[in-house]
């Protein structure tokens, strides 16, 4: 840490800068060098010694001084990249300039008048060795800064191990070295693991923090419905102008996927030794997800279409993204690379779930949200990776931690975004047949979750956790219900044997969603019943033999199906049902849901601590826009189904436009936020909280909606009850006869009978399997950008890079 004297000199320089009304000449090196003198100052000190108010004061009152400070700092970084930072003094100057720029940049970005400053040209800064006087060919300051950072990230003896033999030879020339030989870690495309140096890790971390700050201009622009708004900083850095693009992409990916927080596994080793690698891995993950910026809905990425082979690395002219990081990610194709990435991400995602006999003896990482975004982008941009992950049971090593996070965050309003990213990933995976097949693997790992103990498969775990989210999550998760049920529908044709616990959970959900007051209280609540009936039909038609538990549960709850078939449609009955709603406090209770003992070692999901900071989110499209319907043909291939071919159960007047708005502006309400993050159409007409700050105009009419007999009849006639009614018609008399004849009261005997029963030739002709596959669109691209930057903002608290600046992409609120 810097001595008291050096801090005093630095502070004096800052005061001089803020108090001087006259511009300081750029040639006055004695003055400017005070800001990056060769003494070490920690980044925390820089943030303390350069207060926000003073940066803003210089920006407003002495703009030329702030401009010169930025120019001189960038000039120093460029000089360091040119010279190769041979001396310790030079290295310290590089770090000081880096920290200072990290402090100042957010205040440049927050002022619209200053935003173009870094993209203006600076006299004398020529491109590619152009002569100093040729200002037409001058490079914008932003480009000079980004290229200097890239060079410095592969600077021998500063951020990478030197390959030079010891001796009096001259330092390696940064412009002639092949940075592909200096990749930071073994893994994708690089077999050699360089020796670890904590100094190099610290220097890389500082430079990557500055790089992330450069990319953060995005948080000072309001969200827009157009998904193709590109970040100029990311665009340039990931272009062919950056000769280090490939080694840097590989370094970032490998350093994240190779990291093992447990190390040698000694208990409490993280308390005894400093881990310089973790902060580097965390910021590397953040830089990586920020650079992988590509809206797949506006143009085809090299691999978004899983039917093509465009992920091969030997593509000469890949279509789609100019962004080289997206390009490289989409073209990874070797199985050993996929294995390295998947194993690495699974190891890190499972780290917070590790159980040890000694409390807190193992290091727990905190950057799982960044890892989930990275996994999402891998699956979305590289379909070969997705198919590899689903080819074996390895995908379950990612599924279990996702279900753990979903269950753990369900009561915490500050983690709404985490709930959504987890559900988005499962929705994407559920569109593939192999995911449903993998779920049949028995679940034997006992991760401590506060869910009922059960014996069964990963499919049972998924259903039990989804039931828990729906019945005991906070109110703002209600718009996620149809996404959760869509996932269950997608996997249901492949589920060979549900446990009794999972079967009862599904029937309980149907019971809750099919009450008349719930069906009539919002224009799209009946969709949830349609989803559940589709689940039951899929299992009965395609997996009847192994699912005696579900068949038994359906027989036990047969009155629910009869009530649905005889749903009243007259105005009096509708009004009576709505009167019942007013007396009811909660939409779904756990009454009649057999909640057994929770798993040993589990803790109940806790709400956020009061005062917890959270970032608001924007709305995303409803499930119809979020997915594309595909039909599974007899040979197992998928064929797209036109929307108008599919039976629709929503009259046109119920369709309201999706709007972009602040998701989390008020805390727990009795109604549902009309602009909740995703699939909000299902819930949009439940009465709203009066404290709304910004009421979207698109919803003004839906508040006056009321159920009519015609509306009820329009979807009641489409309820797919035929298969279930036929099953009940055949099996109920048989079961009753056995019970009377044998005097059975034990359900195990009935289950034994059902296991050996058959409905061959008795059921209606099997319906085609309908899969709702996730499809990229501008709405979800913007949601991901908002969520990702909200996570990055809140995770960077030491130092608090963006805290208290005027961000526009989201709002920072307290729970």
mmCIF file of N, CA and C in Angstrom, residues 353-447:
data_model
loop_
_atom_site.group_PDB
_atom_site.id
_atom_site.type_symbol
_atom_site.label_atom_id
_atom_site.label_comp_id
_atom_site.label_asym_id
_atom_site.label_seq_id
_atom_site.Cartn_x
_atom_site.Cartn_y
_atom_site.Cartn_z
ATOM 1 N N UNK A 353 -22.442 -25.666 -3.294
ATOM 2 C CA UNK A 353 -23.288 -26.742 -2.779
ATOM 3 C C UNK A 353 -22.482 -27.743 -1.956
ATOM 4 N N UNK A 354 -21.131 -27.605 -1.971
ATOM 5 C CA UNK A 354 -20.283 -28.604 -1.312
ATOM 6 C C UNK A 354 -20.617 -28.723 0.166
ATOM 7 N N UNK A 355 -20.707 -29.958 0.626
ATOM 8 C CA UNK A 355 -20.972 -30.209 2.045
ATOM 9 C C UNK A 355 -19.703 -30.733 2.705
ATOM 10 N N UNK A 356 -19.347 -30.175 3.859
ATOM 11 C CA UNK A 356 -18.179 -30.665 4.590
ATOM 12 C C UNK A 356 -18.571 -30.848 6.050
ATOM 13 N N UNK A 357 -17.854 -31.731 6.722
ATOM 14 C CA UNK A 357 -18.153 -31.961 8.146
ATOM 15 C C UNK A 357 -17.745 -30.756 8.989
ATOM 16 N N UNK A 358 -16.717 -30.037 8.522
ATOM 17 C CA UNK A 358 -16.276 -28.851 9.263
ATOM 18 C C UNK A 358 -16.955 -27.627 8.677
ATOM 19 N N UNK A 359 -17.686 -26.861 9.461
ATOM 20 C CA UNK A 359 -18.407 -25.710 8.901
ATOM 21 C C UNK A 359 -17.462 -24.677 8.307
ATOM 22 N N UNK A 360 -17.820 -24.158 7.133
ATOM 23 C CA UNK A 360 -17.069 -23.091 6.439
ATOM 24 C C UNK A 360 -15.615 -23.468 6.153
ATOM 25 N N UNK A 361 -15.340 -24.771 6.036
ATOM 26 C CA UNK A 361 -13.940 -25.162 5.829
ATOM 27 C C UNK A 361 -13.537 -25.104 4.361
ATOM 28 N N UNK A 362 -14.526 -24.970 3.472
ATOM 29 C CA UNK A 362 -14.211 -24.920 2.037
ATOM 30 C C UNK A 362 -14.569 -23.556 1.487
ATOM 31 N N UNK A 363 -13.753 -23.093 0.562
ATOM 32 C CA UNK A 363 -14.006 -21.792 -0.072
ATOM 33 C C UNK A 363 -15.279 -21.869 -0.920
ATOM 34 N N UNK A 364 -16.144 -20.866 -0.806
ATOM 35 C CA UNK A 364 -17.375 -20.806 -1.617
ATOM 36 C C UNK A 364 -17.287 -19.593 -2.547
ATOM 37 N N UNK A 365 -17.405 -19.858 -3.839
ATOM 38 C CA UNK A 365 -17.343 -18.742 -4.800
ATOM 39 C C UNK A 365 -18.690 -18.015 -4.835
ATOM 40 N N UNK A 366 -18.671 -16.784 -5.319
ATOM 41 C CA UNK A 366 -19.882 -15.959 -5.339
ATOM 42 C C UNK A 366 -20.322 -15.573 -6.748
ATOM 43 N N UNK A 367 -19.549 -16.007 -7.777
ATOM 44 C CA UNK A 367 -19.846 -15.477 -9.121
ATOM 45 C C UNK A 367 -20.642 -16.478 -9.970
ATOM 46 N N UNK A 368 -21.576 -17.197 -9.333
ATOM 47 C CA UNK A 368 -22.351 -18.200 -10.078
ATOM 48 C C UNK A 368 -23.287 -17.564 -11.112
ATOM 49 N N UNK A 369 -23.723 -16.319 -10.884
ATOM 50 C CA UNK A 369 -24.627 -15.703 -11.869
ATOM 51 C C UNK A 369 -23.889 -15.425 -13.189
ATOM 52 N N UNK A 370 -22.633 -14.965 -13.083
ATOM 53 C CA UNK A 370 -21.843 -14.752 -14.293
ATOM 54 C C UNK A 370 -21.619 -16.076 -15.031
ATOM 55 N N UNK A 371 -21.405 -17.154 -14.260
ATOM 56 C CA UNK A 371 -21.186 -18.475 -14.875
ATOM 57 C C UNK A 371 -22.443 -18.954 -15.594
ATOM 58 N N UNK A 372 -23.615 -18.664 -15.027
ATOM 59 C CA UNK A 372 -24.870 -19.068 -15.677
ATOM 60 C C UNK A 372 -25.064 -18.306 -16.992
ATOM 61 N N UNK A 373 -24.715 -17.010 -16.998
ATOM 62 C CA UNK A 373 -24.816 -16.237 -18.251
ATOM 63 C C UNK A 373 -23.851 -16.823 -19.283
ATOM 64 N N UNK A 374 -22.632 -17.183 -18.839
ATOM 65 C CA UNK A 374 -21.655 -17.766 -19.757
ATOM 66 C C UNK A 374 -22.170 -19.097 -20.315
ATOM 67 N N UNK A 375 -22.743 -19.935 -19.459
ATOM 68 C CA UNK A 375 -23.279 -21.225 -19.915
ATOM 69 C C UNK A 375 -24.414 -20.991 -20.919
ATOM 70 N N UNK A 376 -25.263 -20.004 -20.626
ATOM 71 C CA UNK A 376 -26.356 -19.666 -21.543
ATOM 72 C C UNK A 376 -25.795 -19.297 -22.924
ATOM 73 N N UNK A 377 -24.781 -18.413 -22.924
ATOM 74 C CA UNK A 377 -24.238 -17.941 -24.201
ATOM 75 C C UNK A 377 -23.571 -19.083 -24.963
ATOM 76 N N UNK A 378 -22.897 -19.979 -24.242
ATOM 77 C CA UNK A 378 -22.289 -21.148 -24.882
ATOM 78 C C UNK A 378 -23.351 -21.990 -25.588
ATOM 79 N N UNK A 379 -24.455 -22.273 -24.881
ATOM 80 C CA UNK A 379 -25.520 -23.110 -25.453
ATOM 81 C C UNK A 379 -26.223 -22.399 -26.606
ATOM 82 N N UNK A 380 -26.371 -21.091 -26.479
ATOM 83 C CA UNK A 380 -27.126 -20.334 -27.479
ATOM 84 C C UNK A 380 -26.307 -20.111 -28.753
ATOM 85 N N UNK A 381 -24.993 -19.840 -28.593
ATOM 86 C CA UNK A 381 -24.162 -19.514 -29.753
ATOM 87 C C UNK A 381 -23.475 -20.731 -30.377
ATOM 88 N N UNK A 382 -23.348 -21.813 -29.610
ATOM 89 C CA UNK A 382 -22.635 -22.985 -30.129
ATOM 90 C C UNK A 382 -23.501 -24.221 -29.914
ATOM 91 N N UNK A 383 -24.306 -24.546 -30.924
ATOM 92 C CA UNK A 383 -25.234 -25.667 -30.785
ATOM 93 C C UNK A 383 -24.495 -26.998 -30.634
ATOM 94 N N UNK A 384 -23.273 -27.077 -31.163
ATOM 95 C CA UNK A 384 -22.518 -28.319 -30.966
ATOM 96 C C UNK A 384 -22.179 -28.518 -29.486
ATOM 97 N N UNK A 385 -21.917 -27.417 -28.778
ATOM 98 C CA UNK A 385 -21.675 -27.523 -27.333
ATOM 99 C C UNK A 385 -22.943 -28.009 -26.636
ATOM 100 N N UNK A 386 -24.084 -27.445 -27.030
ATOM 101 C CA UNK A 386 -25.365 -27.847 -26.425
ATOM 102 C C UNK A 386 -25.594 -29.345 -26.630
ATOM 103 N N UNK A 387 -25.388 -29.821 -27.863
ATOM 104 C CA UNK A 387 -25.621 -31.240 -28.142
ATOM 105 C C UNK A 387 -24.614 -32.115 -27.386
ATOM 106 N N UNK A 388 -23.378 -31.614 -27.231
ATOM 107 C CA UNK A 388 -22.375 -32.366 -26.467
ATOM 108 C C UNK A 388 -22.810 -32.484 -24.998
ATOM 109 N N UNK A 389 -23.269 -31.361 -24.444
ATOM 110 C CA UNK A 389 -23.675 -31.358 -23.027
ATOM 111 C C UNK A 389 -24.814 -32.347 -22.781
ATOM 112 N N UNK A 390 -25.707 -32.487 -23.787
ATOM 113 C CA UNK A 390 -26.881 -33.350 -23.615
ATOM 114 C C UNK A 390 -26.603 -34.802 -24.009
ATOM 115 N N UNK A 391 -25.419 -35.032 -24.572
ATOM 116 C CA UNK A 391 -25.104 -36.367 -25.073
ATOM 117 C C UNK A 391 -24.877 -37.349 -23.925
ATOM 118 N N UNK A 392 -24.445 -36.829 -22.785
ATOM 119 C CA UNK A 392 -24.192 -37.693 -21.626
ATOM 120 C C UNK A 392 -24.895 -37.085 -20.419
ATOM 121 N N UNK A 393 -24.730 -37.756 -19.279
ATOM 122 C CA UNK A 393 -25.379 -37.258 -18.058
ATOM 123 C C UNK A 393 -24.668 -36.057 -17.466
ATOM 124 N N UNK A 394 -23.578 -35.596 -18.108
ATOM 125 C CA UNK A 394 -22.830 -34.454 -17.551
ATOM 126 C C UNK A 394 -23.705 -33.217 -17.400
ATOM 127 N N UNK A 395 -24.724 -33.087 -18.248
ATOM 128 C CA UNK A 395 -25.589 -31.906 -18.162
ATOM 129 C C UNK A 395 -26.294 -31.852 -16.803
ATOM 130 N N UNK A 396 -26.452 -33.006 -16.157
ATOM 131 C CA UNK A 396 -27.119 -33.030 -14.849
ATOM 132 C C UNK A 396 -26.253 -32.360 -13.783
ATOM 133 N N UNK A 397 -24.926 -32.314 -14.035
ATOM 134 C CA UNK A 397 -24.034 -31.607 -13.099
ATOM 135 C C UNK A 397 -24.252 -30.097 -13.166
ATOM 136 N N UNK A 398 -24.893 -29.633 -14.224
ATOM 137 C CA UNK A 398 -25.265 -28.218 -14.321
ATOM 138 C C UNK A 398 -26.712 -28.043 -13.852
ATOM 139 N N UNK A 399 -27.563 -29.032 -14.151
ATOM 140 C CA UNK A 399 -28.976 -28.945 -13.758
ATOM 141 C C UNK A 399 -29.144 -28.850 -12.242
ATOM 142 N N UNK A 400 -28.437 -29.716 -11.500
ATOM 143 C CA UNK A 400 -28.637 -29.763 -10.039
ATOM 144 C C UNK A 400 -28.310 -28.423 -9.374
ATOM 145 N N UNK A 401 -27.127 -27.799 -9.682
ATOM 146 C CA UNK A 401 -26.896 -26.479 -9.060
ATOM 147 C C UNK A 401 -27.927 -25.429 -9.487
ATOM 148 N N UNK A 402 -28.404 -25.483 -10.743
ATOM 149 C CA UNK A 402 -29.421 -24.506 -11.166
ATOM 150 C C UNK A 402 -30.681 -24.680 -10.315
ATOM 151 N N UNK A 403 -31.118 -25.931 -10.123
ATOM 152 C CA UNK A 403 -32.311 -26.177 -9.298
ATOM 153 C C UNK A 403 -32.060 -25.748 -7.849
ATOM 154 N N UNK A 404 -30.829 -25.946 -7.375
ATOM 155 C CA UNK A 404 -30.481 -25.505 -6.018
ATOM 156 C C UNK A 404 -30.623 -23.980 -5.899
ATOM 157 N N UNK A 405 -30.060 -23.251 -6.878
ATOM 158 C CA UNK A 405 -30.134 -21.781 -6.840
ATOM 159 C C UNK A 405 -31.587 -21.310 -6.952
ATOM 160 N N UNK A 406 -32.373 -21.954 -7.809
ATOM 161 C CA UNK A 406 -33.779 -21.563 -7.979
ATOM 162 C C UNK A 406 -34.533 -21.746 -6.671
ATOM 163 N N UNK A 407 -34.301 -22.886 -6.041
ATOM 164 C CA UNK A 407 -35.003 -23.177 -4.785
ATOM 165 C C UNK A 407 -34.565 -22.225 -3.676
ATOM 166 N N UNK A 408 -33.262 -21.949 -3.642
ATOM 167 C CA UNK A 408 -32.706 -21.112 -2.584
ATOM 168 C C UNK A 408 -33.130 -19.647 -2.729
ATOM 169 N N UNK A 409 -33.320 -19.191 -3.995
ATOM 170 C CA UNK A 409 -33.598 -17.760 -4.237
ATOM 171 C C UNK A 409 -35.089 -17.457 -4.304
ATOM 172 N N UNK A 410 -35.946 -18.455 -4.146
ATOM 173 C CA UNK A 410 -37.370 -18.253 -4.458
ATOM 174 C C UNK A 410 -38.073 -17.257 -3.544
ATOM 175 N N UNK A 411 -37.528 -17.043 -2.330
ATOM 176 C CA UNK A 411 -38.190 -16.109 -1.407
ATOM 177 C C UNK A 411 -37.498 -14.745 -1.372
ATOM 178 N N UNK A 412 -36.436 -14.597 -2.172
ATOM 179 C CA UNK A 412 -35.583 -13.402 -2.074
ATOM 180 C C UNK A 412 -35.831 -12.482 -3.276
ATOM 181 N N UNK A 413 -36.445 -11.335 -3.018
ATOM 182 C CA UNK A 413 -36.809 -10.444 -4.129
ATOM 183 C C UNK A 413 -35.601 -9.796 -4.780
ATOM 184 N N UNK A 414 -34.450 -9.816 -4.115
ATOM 185 C CA UNK A 414 -33.262 -9.215 -4.742
ATOM 186 C C UNK A 414 -32.645 -10.176 -5.757
ATOM 187 N N UNK A 415 -33.163 -11.420 -5.803
ATOM 188 C CA UNK A 415 -32.575 -12.407 -6.721
ATOM 189 C C UNK A 415 -33.568 -12.850 -7.801
ATOM 190 N N UNK A 416 -34.477 -11.958 -8.165
ATOM 191 C CA UNK A 416 -35.440 -12.265 -9.234
ATOM 192 C C UNK A 416 -34.706 -12.597 -10.534
ATOM 193 N N UNK A 417 -33.648 -11.852 -10.832
ATOM 194 C CA UNK A 417 -32.889 -12.080 -12.067
ATOM 195 C C UNK A 417 -32.277 -13.475 -12.099
ATOM 196 N N UNK A 418 -31.737 -13.931 -10.951
ATOM 197 C CA UNK A 418 -31.163 -15.277 -10.870
ATOM 198 C C UNK A 418 -32.232 -16.326 -11.178
ATOM 199 N N UNK A 419 -33.447 -16.125 -10.653
ATOM 200 C CA UNK A 419 -34.545 -17.055 -10.935
ATOM 201 C C UNK A 419 -34.797 -17.135 -12.440
ATOM 202 N N UNK A 420 -34.774 -15.979 -13.091
ATOM 203 C CA UNK A 420 -35.087 -15.948 -14.520
ATOM 204 C C UNK A 420 -33.990 -16.575 -15.380
ATOM 205 N N UNK A 421 -32.728 -16.304 -15.072
ATOM 206 C CA UNK A 421 -31.655 -16.888 -15.891
ATOM 207 C C UNK A 421 -31.688 -18.412 -15.748
ATOM 208 N N UNK A 422 -31.947 -18.899 -14.526
ATOM 209 C CA UNK A 422 -32.037 -20.345 -14.312
ATOM 210 C C UNK A 422 -33.166 -20.962 -15.124
ATOM 211 N N UNK A 423 -34.324 -20.308 -15.120
ATOM 212 C CA UNK A 423 -35.477 -20.827 -15.866
ATOM 213 C C UNK A 423 -35.222 -20.722 -17.375
ATOM 214 N N UNK A 424 -34.611 -19.629 -17.810
ATOM 215 C CA UNK A 424 -34.280 -19.485 -19.240
ATOM 216 C C UNK A 424 -33.389 -20.643 -19.712
ATOM 217 N N UNK A 425 -32.369 -20.971 -18.915
ATOM 218 C CA UNK A 425 -31.456 -22.055 -19.307
ATOM 219 C C UNK A 425 -32.222 -23.376 -19.408
ATOM 220 N N UNK A 426 -33.077 -23.654 -18.409
ATOM 221 C CA UNK A 426 -33.833 -24.915 -18.435
ATOM 222 C C UNK A 426 -34.816 -24.941 -19.605
ATOM 223 N N UNK A 427 -35.375 -23.780 -19.947
ATOM 224 C CA UNK A 427 -36.277 -23.710 -21.104
ATOM 225 C C UNK A 427 -35.506 -24.042 -22.384
ATOM 226 N N UNK A 428 -34.303 -23.489 -22.507
ATOM 227 C CA UNK A 428 -33.466 -23.759 -23.677
ATOM 228 C C UNK A 428 -33.121 -25.251 -23.761
ATOM 229 N N UNK A 429 -32.716 -25.845 -22.627
ATOM 230 C CA UNK A 429 -32.346 -27.261 -22.607
ATOM 231 C C UNK A 429 -33.550 -28.158 -22.894
ATOM 232 N N UNK A 430 -34.720 -27.772 -22.370
ATOM 233 C CA UNK A 430 -35.902 -28.643 -22.479
ATOM 234 C C UNK A 430 -36.402 -28.762 -23.916
ATOM 235 N N UNK A 431 -35.935 -27.871 -24.795
ATOM 236 C CA UNK A 431 -36.333 -27.968 -26.204
ATOM 237 C C UNK A 431 -35.653 -29.122 -26.926
ATOM 238 N N UNK A 432 -34.684 -29.772 -26.250
ATOM 239 C CA UNK A 432 -33.961 -30.887 -26.867
ATOM 240 C C UNK A 432 -34.402 -32.207 -26.240
ATOM 241 N N UNK A 433 -34.707 -33.199 -27.096
ATOM 242 C CA UNK A 433 -35.196 -34.498 -26.622
ATOM 243 C C UNK A 433 -34.244 -35.125 -25.604
ATOM 244 N N UNK A 434 -32.931 -35.006 -25.851
ATOM 245 C CA UNK A 434 -31.950 -35.654 -24.976
ATOM 246 C C UNK A 434 -32.030 -35.173 -23.534
ATOM 247 N N UNK A 435 -32.449 -33.933 -23.332
ATOM 248 C CA UNK A 435 -32.558 -33.413 -21.967
ATOM 249 C C UNK A 435 -33.617 -34.211 -21.206
ATOM 250 N N UNK A 436 -34.778 -34.409 -21.845
ATOM 251 C CA UNK A 436 -35.843 -35.203 -21.212
ATOM 252 C C UNK A 436 -35.381 -36.616 -20.902
ATOM 253 N N UNK A 437 -34.622 -37.211 -21.817
ATOM 254 C CA UNK A 437 -34.123 -38.577 -21.619
ATOM 255 C C UNK A 437 -33.139 -38.615 -20.452
ATOM 256 N N UNK A 438 -32.230 -37.616 -20.381
ATOM 257 C CA UNK A 438 -31.233 -37.584 -19.288
ATOM 258 C C UNK A 438 -31.886 -37.473 -17.909
ATOM 259 N N UNK A 439 -33.053 -36.845 -17.854
ATOM 260 C CA UNK A 439 -33.708 -36.635 -16.549
ATOM 261 C C UNK A 439 -34.128 -37.940 -15.884
ATOM 262 N N UNK A 440 -34.130 -39.047 -16.646
ATOM 263 C CA UNK A 440 -34.528 -40.334 -16.067
ATOM 264 C C UNK A 440 -33.438 -40.952 -15.198
ATOM 265 N N UNK A 441 -32.256 -40.339 -15.173
ATOM 266 C CA UNK A 441 -31.177 -40.876 -14.342
ATOM 267 C C UNK A 441 -31.551 -40.718 -12.865
ATOM 268 N N UNK A 442 -31.378 -41.783 -12.063
ATOM 269 C CA UNK A 442 -31.718 -41.673 -10.623
ATOM 270 C C UNK A 442 -30.957 -40.530 -9.963
ATOM 271 N N UNK A 443 -31.642 -39.862 -9.043
ATOM 272 C CA UNK A 443 -31.028 -38.748 -8.311
ATOM 273 C C UNK A 443 -30.510 -39.295 -6.994
ATOM 274 N N UNK A 444 -29.190 -39.386 -6.881
ATOM 275 C CA UNK A 444 -28.614 -39.971 -5.668
ATOM 276 C C UNK A 444 -27.809 -38.956 -4.860
ATOM 277 N N UNK A 445 -27.323 -37.903 -5.528
ATOM 278 C CA UNK A 445 -26.544 -36.873 -4.808
ATOM 279 C C UNK A 445 -27.522 -36.160 -3.886
ATOM 280 N N UNK A 446 -27.183 -36.038 -2.656
ATOM 281 C CA UNK A 446 -28.124 -35.384 -1.743
ATOM 282 C C UNK A 446 -27.671 -33.958 -1.432
ATOM 283 N N UNK A 447 -28.025 -33.057 -2.321
ATOM 284 C CA UNK A 447 -27.723 -31.638 -2.073
ATOM 285 C C UNK A 447 -28.767 -31.133 -1.081
#
